[in-house]
PDB file of C-alpha atoms in Angstrom:
ATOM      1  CA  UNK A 623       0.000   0.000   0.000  1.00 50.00           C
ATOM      2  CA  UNK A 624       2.887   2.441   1.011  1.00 48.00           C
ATOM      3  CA  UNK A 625       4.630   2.030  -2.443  1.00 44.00           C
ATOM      4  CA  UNK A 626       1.125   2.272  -4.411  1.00 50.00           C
ATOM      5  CA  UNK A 627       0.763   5.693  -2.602  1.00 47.00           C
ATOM      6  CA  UNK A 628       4.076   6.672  -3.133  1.00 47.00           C
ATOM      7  CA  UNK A 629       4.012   6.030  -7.304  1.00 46.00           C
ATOM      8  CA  UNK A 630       1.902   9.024  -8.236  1.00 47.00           C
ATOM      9  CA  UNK A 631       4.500  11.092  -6.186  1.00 45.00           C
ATOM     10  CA  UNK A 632       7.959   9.385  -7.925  1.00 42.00           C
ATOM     11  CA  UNK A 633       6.440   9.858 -11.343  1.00 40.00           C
ATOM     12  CA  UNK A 634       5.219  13.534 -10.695  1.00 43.00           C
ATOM     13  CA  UNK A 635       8.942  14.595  -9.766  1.00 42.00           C
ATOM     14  CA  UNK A 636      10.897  12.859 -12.368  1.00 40.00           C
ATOM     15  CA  UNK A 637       8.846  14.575 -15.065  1.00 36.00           C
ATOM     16  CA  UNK A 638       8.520  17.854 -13.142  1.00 35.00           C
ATOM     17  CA  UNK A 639      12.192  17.965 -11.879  1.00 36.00           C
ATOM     18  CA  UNK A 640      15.167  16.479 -12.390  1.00 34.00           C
ATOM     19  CA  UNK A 641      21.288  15.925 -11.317  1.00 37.00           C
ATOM     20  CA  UNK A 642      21.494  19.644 -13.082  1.00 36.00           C
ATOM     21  CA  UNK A 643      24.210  20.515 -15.641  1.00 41.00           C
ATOM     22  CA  UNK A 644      25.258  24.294 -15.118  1.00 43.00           C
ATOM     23  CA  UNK A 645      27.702  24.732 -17.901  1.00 54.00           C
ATOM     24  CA  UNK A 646      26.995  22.717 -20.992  1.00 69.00           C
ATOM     25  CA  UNK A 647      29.421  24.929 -22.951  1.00 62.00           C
ATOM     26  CA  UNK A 648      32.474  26.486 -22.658  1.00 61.00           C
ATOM     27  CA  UNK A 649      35.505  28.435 -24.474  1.00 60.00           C
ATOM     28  CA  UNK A 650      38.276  27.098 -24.241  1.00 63.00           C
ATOM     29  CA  UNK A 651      41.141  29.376 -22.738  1.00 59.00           C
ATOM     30  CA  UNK A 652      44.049  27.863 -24.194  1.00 62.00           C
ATOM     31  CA  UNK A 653      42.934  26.747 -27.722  1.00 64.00           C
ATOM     32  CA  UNK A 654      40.109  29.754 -27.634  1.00 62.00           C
ATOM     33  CA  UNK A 655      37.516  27.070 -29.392  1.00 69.00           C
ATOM     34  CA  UNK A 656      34.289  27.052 -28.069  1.00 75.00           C
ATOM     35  CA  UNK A 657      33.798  23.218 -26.072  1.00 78.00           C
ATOM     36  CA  UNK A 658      30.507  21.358 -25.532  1.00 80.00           C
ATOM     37  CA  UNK A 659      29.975  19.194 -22.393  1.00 78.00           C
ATOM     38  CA  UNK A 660      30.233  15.397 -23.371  1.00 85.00           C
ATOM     39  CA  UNK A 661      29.933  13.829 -20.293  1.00 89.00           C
ATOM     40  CA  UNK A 662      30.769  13.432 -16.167  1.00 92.00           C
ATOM     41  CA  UNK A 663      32.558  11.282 -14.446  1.00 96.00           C
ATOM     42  CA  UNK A 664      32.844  11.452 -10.700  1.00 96.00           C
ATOM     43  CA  UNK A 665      32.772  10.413  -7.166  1.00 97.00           C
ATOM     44  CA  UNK A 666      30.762  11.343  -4.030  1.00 97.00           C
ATOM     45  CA  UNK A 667      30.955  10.525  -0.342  1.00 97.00           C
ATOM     46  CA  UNK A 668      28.392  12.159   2.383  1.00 98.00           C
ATOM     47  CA  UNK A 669      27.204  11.843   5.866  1.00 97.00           C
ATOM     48  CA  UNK A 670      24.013   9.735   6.264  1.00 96.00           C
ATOM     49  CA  UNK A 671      20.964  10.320   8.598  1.00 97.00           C
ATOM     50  CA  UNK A 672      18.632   7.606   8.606  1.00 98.00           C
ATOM     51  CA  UNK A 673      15.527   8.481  10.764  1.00 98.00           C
ATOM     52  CA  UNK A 674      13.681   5.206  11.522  1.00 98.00           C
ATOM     53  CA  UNK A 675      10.098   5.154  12.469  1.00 98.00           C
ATOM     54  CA  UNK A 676       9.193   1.775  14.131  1.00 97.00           C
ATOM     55  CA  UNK A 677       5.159   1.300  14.809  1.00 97.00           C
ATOM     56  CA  UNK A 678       6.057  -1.875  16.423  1.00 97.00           C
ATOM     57  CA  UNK A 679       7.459  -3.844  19.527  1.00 97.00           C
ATOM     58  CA  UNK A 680       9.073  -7.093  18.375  1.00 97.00           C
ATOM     59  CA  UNK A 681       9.836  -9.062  15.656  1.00 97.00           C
ATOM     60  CA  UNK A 682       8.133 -12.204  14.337  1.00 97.00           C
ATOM     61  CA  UNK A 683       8.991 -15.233  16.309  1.00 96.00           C
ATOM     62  CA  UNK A 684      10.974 -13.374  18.647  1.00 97.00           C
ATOM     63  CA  UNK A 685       9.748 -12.695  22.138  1.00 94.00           C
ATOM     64  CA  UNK A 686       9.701  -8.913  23.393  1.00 94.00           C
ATOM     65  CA  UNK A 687       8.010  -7.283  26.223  1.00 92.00           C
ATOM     66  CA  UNK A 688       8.253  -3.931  24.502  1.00 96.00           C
ATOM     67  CA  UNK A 689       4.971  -2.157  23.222  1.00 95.00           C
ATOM     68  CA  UNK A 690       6.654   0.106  20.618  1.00 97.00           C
ATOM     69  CA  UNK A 691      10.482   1.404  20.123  1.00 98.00           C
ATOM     70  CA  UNK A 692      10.556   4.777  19.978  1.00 97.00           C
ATOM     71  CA  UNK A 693      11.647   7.086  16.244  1.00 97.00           C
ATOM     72  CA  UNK A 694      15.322   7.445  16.636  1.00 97.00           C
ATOM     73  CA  UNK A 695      18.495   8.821  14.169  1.00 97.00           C
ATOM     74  CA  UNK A 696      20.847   7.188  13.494  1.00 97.00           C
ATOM     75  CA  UNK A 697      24.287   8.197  11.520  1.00 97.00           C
ATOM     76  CA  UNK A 698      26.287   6.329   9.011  1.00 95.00           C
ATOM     77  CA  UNK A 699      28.157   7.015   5.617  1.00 96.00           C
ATOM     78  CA  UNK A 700      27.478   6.957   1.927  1.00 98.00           C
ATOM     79  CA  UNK A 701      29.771   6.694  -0.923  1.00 98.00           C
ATOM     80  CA  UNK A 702      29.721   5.876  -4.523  1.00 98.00           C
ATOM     81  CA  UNK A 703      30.697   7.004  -8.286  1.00 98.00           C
ATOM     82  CA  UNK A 704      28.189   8.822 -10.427  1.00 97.00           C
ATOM     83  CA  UNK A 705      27.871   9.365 -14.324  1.00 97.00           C
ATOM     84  CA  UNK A 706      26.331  12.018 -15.933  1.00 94.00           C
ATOM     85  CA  UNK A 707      24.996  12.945 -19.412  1.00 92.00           C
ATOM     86  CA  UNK A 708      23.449  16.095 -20.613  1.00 90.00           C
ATOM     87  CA  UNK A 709      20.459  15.888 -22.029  1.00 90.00           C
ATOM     88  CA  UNK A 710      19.737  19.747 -22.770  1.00 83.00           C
ATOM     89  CA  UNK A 711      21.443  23.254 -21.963  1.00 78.00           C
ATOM     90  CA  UNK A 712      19.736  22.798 -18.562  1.00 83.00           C
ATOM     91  CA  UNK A 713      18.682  19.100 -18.194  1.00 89.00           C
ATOM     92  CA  UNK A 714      20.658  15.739 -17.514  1.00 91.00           C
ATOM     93  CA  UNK A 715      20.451  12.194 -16.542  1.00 95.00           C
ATOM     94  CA  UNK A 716      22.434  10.963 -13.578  1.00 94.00           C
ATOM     95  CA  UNK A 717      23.633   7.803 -12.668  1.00 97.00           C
ATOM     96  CA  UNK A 718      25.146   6.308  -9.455  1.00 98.00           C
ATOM     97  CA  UNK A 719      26.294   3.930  -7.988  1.00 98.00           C
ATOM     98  CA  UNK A 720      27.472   3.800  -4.271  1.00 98.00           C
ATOM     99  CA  UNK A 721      27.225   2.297  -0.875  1.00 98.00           C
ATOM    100  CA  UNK A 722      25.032   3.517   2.130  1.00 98.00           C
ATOM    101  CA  UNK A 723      23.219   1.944   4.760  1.00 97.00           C
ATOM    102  CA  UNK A 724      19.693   1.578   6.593  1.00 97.00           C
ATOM    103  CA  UNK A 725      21.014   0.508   9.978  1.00 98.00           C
ATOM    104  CA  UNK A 726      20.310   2.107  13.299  1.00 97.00           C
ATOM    105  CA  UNK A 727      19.794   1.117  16.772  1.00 98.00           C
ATOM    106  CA  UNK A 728      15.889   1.159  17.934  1.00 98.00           C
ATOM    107  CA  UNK A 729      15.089   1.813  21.866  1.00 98.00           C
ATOM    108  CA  UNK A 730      12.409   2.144  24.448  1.00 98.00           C
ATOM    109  CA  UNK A 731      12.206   2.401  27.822  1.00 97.00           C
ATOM    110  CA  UNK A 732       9.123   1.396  29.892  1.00 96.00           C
ATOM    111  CA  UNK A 733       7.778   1.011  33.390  1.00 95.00           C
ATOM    112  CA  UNK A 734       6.346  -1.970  34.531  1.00 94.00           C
ATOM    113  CA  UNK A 735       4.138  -2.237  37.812  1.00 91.00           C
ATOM    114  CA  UNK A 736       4.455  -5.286  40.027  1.00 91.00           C
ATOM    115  CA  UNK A 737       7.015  -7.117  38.281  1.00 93.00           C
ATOM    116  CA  UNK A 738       9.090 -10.237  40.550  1.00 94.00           C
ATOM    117  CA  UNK A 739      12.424  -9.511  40.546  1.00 94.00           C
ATOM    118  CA  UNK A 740      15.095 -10.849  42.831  1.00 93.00           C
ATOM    119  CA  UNK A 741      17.205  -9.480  45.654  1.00 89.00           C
ATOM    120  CA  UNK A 742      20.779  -9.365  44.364  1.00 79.00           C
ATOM    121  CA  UNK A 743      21.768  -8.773  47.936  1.00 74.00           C
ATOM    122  CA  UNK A 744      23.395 -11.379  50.760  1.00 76.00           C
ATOM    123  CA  UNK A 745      19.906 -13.328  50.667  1.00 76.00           C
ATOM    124  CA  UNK A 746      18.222 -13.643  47.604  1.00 79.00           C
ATOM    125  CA  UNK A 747      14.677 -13.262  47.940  1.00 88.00           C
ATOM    126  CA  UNK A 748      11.938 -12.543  45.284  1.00 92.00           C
ATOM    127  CA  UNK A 749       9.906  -9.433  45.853  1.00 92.00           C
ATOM    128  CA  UNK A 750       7.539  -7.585  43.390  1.00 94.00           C
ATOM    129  CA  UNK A 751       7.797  -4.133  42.757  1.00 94.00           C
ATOM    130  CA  UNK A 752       7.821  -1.094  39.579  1.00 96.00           C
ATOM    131  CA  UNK A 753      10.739  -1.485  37.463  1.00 96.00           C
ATOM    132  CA  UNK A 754      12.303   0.324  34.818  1.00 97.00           C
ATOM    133  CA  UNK A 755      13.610  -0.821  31.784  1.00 97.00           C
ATOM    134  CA  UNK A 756      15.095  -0.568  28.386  1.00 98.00           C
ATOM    135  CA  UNK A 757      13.980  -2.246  25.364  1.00 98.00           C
ATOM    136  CA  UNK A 758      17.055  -1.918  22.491  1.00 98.00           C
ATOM    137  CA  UNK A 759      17.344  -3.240  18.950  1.00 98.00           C
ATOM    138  CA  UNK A 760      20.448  -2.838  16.823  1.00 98.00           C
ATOM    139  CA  UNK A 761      19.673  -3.932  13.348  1.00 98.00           C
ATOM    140  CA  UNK A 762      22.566  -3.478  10.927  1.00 98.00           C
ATOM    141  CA  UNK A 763      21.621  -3.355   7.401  1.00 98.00           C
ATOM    142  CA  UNK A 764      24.144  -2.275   4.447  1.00 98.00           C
ATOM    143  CA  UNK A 765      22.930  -1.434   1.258  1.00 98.00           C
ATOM    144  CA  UNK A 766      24.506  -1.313  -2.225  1.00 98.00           C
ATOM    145  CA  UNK A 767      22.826   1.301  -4.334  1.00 98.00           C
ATOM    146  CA  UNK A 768      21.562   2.481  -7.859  1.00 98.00           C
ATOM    147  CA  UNK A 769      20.178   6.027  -8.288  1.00 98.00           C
ATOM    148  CA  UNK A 770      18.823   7.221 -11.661  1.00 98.00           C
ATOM    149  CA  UNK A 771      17.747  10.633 -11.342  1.00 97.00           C
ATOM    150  CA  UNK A 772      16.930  13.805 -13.271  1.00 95.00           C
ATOM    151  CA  UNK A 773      18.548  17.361 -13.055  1.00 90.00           C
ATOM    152  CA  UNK A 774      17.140  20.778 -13.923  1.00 89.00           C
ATOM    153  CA  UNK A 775      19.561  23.948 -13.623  1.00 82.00           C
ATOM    154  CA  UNK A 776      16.840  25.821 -12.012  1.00 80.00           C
ATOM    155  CA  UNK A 777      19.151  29.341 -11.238  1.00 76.00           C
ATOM    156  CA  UNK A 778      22.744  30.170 -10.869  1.00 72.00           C
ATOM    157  CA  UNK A 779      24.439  27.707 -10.151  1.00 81.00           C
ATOM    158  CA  UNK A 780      21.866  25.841  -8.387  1.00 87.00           C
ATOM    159  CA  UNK A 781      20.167  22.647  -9.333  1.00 86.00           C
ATOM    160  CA  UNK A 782      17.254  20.506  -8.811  1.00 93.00           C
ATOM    161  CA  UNK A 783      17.314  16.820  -9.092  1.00 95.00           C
ATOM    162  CA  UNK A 784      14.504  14.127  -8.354  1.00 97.00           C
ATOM    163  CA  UNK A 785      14.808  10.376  -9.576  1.00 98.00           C
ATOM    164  CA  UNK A 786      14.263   6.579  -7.732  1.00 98.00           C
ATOM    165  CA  UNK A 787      16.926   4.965  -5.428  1.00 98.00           C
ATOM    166  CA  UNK A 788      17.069   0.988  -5.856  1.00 98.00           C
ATOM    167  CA  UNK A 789      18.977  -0.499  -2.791  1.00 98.00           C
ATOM    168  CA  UNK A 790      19.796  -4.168  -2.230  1.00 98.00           C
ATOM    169  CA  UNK A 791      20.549  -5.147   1.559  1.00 98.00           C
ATOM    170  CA  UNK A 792      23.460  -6.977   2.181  1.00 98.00           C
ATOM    171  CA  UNK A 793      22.407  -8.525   5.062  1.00 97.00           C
ATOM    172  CA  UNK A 794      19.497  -7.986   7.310  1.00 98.00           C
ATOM    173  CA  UNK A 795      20.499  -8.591  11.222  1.00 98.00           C
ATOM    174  CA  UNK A 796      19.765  -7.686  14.431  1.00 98.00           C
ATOM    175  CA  UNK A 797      20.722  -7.562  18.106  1.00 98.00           C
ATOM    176  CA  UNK A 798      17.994  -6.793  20.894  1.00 98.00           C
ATOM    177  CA  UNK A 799      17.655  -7.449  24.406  1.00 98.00           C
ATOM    178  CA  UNK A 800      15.588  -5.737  27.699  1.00 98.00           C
ATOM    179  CA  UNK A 801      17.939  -4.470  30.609  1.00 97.00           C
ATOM    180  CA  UNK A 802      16.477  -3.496  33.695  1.00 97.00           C
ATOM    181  CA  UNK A 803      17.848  -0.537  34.745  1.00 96.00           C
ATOM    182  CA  UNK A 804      15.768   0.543  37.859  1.00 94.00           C
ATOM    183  CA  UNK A 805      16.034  -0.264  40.760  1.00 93.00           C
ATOM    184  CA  UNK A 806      19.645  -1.073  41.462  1.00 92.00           C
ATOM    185  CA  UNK A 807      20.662  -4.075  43.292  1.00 90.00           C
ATOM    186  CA  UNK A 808      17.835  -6.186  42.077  1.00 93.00           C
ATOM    187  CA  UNK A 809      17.869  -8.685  38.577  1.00 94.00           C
ATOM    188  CA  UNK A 810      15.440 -10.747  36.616  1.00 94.00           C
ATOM    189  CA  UNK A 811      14.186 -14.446  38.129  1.00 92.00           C
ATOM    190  CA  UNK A 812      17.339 -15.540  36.091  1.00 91.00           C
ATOM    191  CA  UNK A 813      19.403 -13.572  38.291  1.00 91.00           C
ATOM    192  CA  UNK A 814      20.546 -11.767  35.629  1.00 94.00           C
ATOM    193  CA  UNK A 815      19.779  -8.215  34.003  1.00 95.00           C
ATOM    194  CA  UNK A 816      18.973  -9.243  30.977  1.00 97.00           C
ATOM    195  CA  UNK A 817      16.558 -10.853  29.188  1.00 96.00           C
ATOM    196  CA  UNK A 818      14.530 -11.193  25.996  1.00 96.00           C
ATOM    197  CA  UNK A 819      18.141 -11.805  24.079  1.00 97.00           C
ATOM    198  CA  UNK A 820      18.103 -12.709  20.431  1.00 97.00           C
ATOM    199  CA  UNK A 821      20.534 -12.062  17.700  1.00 98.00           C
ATOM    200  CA  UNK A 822      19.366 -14.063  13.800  1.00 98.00           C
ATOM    201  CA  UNK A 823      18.597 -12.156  10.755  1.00 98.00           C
ATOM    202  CA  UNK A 824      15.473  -9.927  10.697  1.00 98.00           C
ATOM    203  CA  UNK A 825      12.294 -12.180   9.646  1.00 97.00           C
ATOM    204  CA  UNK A 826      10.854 -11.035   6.438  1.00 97.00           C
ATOM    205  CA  UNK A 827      13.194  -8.732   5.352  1.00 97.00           C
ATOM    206  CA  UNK A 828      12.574  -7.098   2.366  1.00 97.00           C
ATOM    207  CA  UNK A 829      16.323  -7.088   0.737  1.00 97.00           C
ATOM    208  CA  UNK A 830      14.886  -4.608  -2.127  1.00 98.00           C
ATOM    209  CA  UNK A 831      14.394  -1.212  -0.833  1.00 98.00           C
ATOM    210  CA  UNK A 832      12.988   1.801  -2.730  1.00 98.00           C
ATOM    211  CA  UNK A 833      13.184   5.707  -2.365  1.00 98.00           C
ATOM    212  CA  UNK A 834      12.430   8.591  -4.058  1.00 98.00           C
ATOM    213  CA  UNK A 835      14.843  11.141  -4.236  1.00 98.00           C
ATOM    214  CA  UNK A 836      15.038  14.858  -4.104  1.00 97.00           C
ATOM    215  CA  UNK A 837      18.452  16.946  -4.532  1.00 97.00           C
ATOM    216  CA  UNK A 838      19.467  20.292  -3.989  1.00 96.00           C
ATOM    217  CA  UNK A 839      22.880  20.786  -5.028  1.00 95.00           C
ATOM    218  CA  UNK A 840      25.417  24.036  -5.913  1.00 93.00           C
ATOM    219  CA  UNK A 841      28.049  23.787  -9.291  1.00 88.00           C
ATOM    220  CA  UNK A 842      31.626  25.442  -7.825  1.00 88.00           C
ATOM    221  CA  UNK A 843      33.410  25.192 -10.993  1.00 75.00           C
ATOM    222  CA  UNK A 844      37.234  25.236 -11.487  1.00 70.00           C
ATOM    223  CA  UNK A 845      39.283  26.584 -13.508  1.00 68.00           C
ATOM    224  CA  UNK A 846      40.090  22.857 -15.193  1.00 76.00           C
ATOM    225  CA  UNK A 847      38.046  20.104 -15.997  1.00 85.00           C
ATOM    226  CA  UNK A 848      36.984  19.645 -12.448  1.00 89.00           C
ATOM    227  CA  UNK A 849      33.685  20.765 -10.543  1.00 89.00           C
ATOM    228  CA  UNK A 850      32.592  20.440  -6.884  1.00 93.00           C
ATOM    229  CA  UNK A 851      28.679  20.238  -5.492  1.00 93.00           C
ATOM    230  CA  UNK A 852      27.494  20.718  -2.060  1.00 96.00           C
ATOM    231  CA  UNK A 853      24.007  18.890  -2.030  1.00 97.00           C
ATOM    232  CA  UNK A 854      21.617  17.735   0.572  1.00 98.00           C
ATOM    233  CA  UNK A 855      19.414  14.939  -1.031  1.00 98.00           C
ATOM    234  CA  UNK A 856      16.278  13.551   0.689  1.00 98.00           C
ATOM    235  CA  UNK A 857      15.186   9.902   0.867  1.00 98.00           C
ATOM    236  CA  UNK A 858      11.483   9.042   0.659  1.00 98.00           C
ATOM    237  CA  UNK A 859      10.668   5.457   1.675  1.00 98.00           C
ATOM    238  CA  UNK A 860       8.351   3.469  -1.127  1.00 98.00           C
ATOM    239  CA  UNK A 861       8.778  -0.072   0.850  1.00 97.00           C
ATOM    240  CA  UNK A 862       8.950  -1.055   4.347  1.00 98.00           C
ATOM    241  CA  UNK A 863      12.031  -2.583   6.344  1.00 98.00           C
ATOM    242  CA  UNK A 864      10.121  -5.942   6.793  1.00 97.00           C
ATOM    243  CA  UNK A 865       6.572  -7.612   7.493  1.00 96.00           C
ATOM    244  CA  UNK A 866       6.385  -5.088  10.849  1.00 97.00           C
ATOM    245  CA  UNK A 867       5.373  -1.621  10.146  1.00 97.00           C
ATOM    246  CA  UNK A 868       8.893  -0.313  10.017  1.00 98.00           C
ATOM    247  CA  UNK A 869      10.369   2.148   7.757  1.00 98.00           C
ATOM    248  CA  UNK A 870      13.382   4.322   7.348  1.00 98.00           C
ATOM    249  CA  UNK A 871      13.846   8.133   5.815  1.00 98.00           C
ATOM    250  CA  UNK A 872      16.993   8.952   4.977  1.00 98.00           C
ATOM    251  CA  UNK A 873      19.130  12.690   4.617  1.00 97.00           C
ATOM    252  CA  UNK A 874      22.291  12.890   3.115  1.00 97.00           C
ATOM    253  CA  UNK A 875      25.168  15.770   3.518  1.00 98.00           C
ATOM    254  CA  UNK A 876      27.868  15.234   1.265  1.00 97.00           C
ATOM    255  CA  UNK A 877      29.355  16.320  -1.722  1.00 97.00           C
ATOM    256  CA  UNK A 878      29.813  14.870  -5.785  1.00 96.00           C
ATOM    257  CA  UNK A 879      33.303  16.090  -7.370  1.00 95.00           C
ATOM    258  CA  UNK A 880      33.063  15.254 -11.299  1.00 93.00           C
ATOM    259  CA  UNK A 881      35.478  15.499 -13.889  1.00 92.00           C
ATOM    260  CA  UNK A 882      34.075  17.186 -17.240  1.00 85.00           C
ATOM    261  CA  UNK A 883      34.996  15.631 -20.324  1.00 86.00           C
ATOM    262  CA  UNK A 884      34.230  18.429 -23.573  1.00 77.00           C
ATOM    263  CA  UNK A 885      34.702  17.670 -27.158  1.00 81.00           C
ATOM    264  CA  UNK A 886      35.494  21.058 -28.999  1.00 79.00           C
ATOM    265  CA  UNK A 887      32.082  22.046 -31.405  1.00 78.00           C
ATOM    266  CA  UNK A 888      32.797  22.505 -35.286  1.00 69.00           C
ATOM    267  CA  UNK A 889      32.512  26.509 -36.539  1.00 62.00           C
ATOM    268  CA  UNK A 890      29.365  26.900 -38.477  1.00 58.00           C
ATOM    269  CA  UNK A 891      30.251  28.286 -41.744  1.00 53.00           C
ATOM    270  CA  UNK A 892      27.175  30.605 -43.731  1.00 52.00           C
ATOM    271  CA  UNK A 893      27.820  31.116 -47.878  1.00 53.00           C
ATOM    272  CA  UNK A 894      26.444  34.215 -48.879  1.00 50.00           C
TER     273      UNK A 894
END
């Protein structure tokens, strides 16, 4: 249902808006022939900030106490090479291809009235009273990446992009467990503070995860074949983590440095 939703919106900004070319031409200062843009190569490496919004309180098939982890953000990296071809004087098609990640850790922490706990103390004794604990899931989930998008130079040297991210998980995992944290000196029946421990891949994965994209980007040329843009580049989720109602946002802070490669346009000659 979430990606039938979401279509409408993908399809709307790829035609509306689209990784933005701000110099298609050129004259070239040392042969003083006037150059045409063939082409960009380049990398680009930025922070990640995944925001995850759980609406659930355990896995399937793995026990959990919790009622429902709490949105948290988490931070990671993202790297990757990009291509780009003009299309027009202020349109072009980009390509990447990187590495970024989904992961984050998940928490909660809840009161519960009347619970038995034991006396860590001289005599052990069970007694029931509140206690306080924390719920925590650590789910690591790398991604290899493929990002079509669009780019319009919408002013200056400032761009607009919008496109589809295709991401295939790595692996799916997870690590969660409830501590009691409150009060001190006591533990669980087991006479431990833990419990509720599991570590296994996360059930129902989906491996294939989808985002739309929106850019916002600046062009610093150079005086050579090289350019430099600052973007921030928003990450709308189409599909869910897994069968729970679970996804993840993403916003990235980075920057794409691309070399220029510019074939030198033939003089048009007029006969009288």
């Amino acid at each position: 249902m979430l990606l039938r939703r979401s279509i409408p919106f993908v399809v709307c900004c790829c035609v509306v808006v689209a990784s933005a070319f701000g110099q298609t031409r050129r004259l070239n200062e040392t042969t003083g022939q006037s150059e045409t843009l063939s082409y960009l190569l380049g990398g680009y490496g930025a922070l990640n900030l995944n925001m995850h919004a759980p609406a659930f309180g355990a896995l399937p098939g793995y026990p959990s106490c919790c009622i429902e982890y709490s949105p948290t953000t988490a931070v990671g990296a993202a790297f990757g090479v990009s291509f780009e071809l003009p299309l027009a004087d202020a349109i072009g098609l980009q390509l990447r291809l990187g590495y970024t990640s989904l992961s984050g850790l998940l928490s909660a922490t809840e009161q519960i009235g009347n619970e038995p706990v034991l006396n860590d103390g001289p005599s052990p004794g069970v007694e029931r009273m509140p206690v306080t604990v924390e719920h925590t899931l650590d789910a690591s989930m790398p991604m290899v990446v493929f990002e079509p998008t669009l780019g319009y130079h919408a002013f200056d040297l400032f761009w607009l992009s919008a496109g589809v991210r295709g991401g295939y998980m790595l692996s799916s995992t997870f690590d969660q467990k409830e501590t009691l944290l409150e009060p001190e000196g006591y533990t669980f029946l087991d006479g431990t503070t833990v419990r509720n421990a599991a570590s296994a891949d996360i059930p129902d994965a989906n491996s294939v995860q989808l985002h739309a994209v929106l850019g916002l980007g600046y062009e610093l040329h150079t005086r050579g074949d090289i350019s430099i843009v600052p973007e921030v580049r928003y990450y709308l989720p189409l599909t869910k983590v897994s069968s729970v109602d679970w996804t993840v946002q993403s916003f990235q802070l980075g920057a794409n440095v691309r070399w220029g490669s510019y074939a030198p346009v033939d003089p048009t000659i007029k006969s009288d």
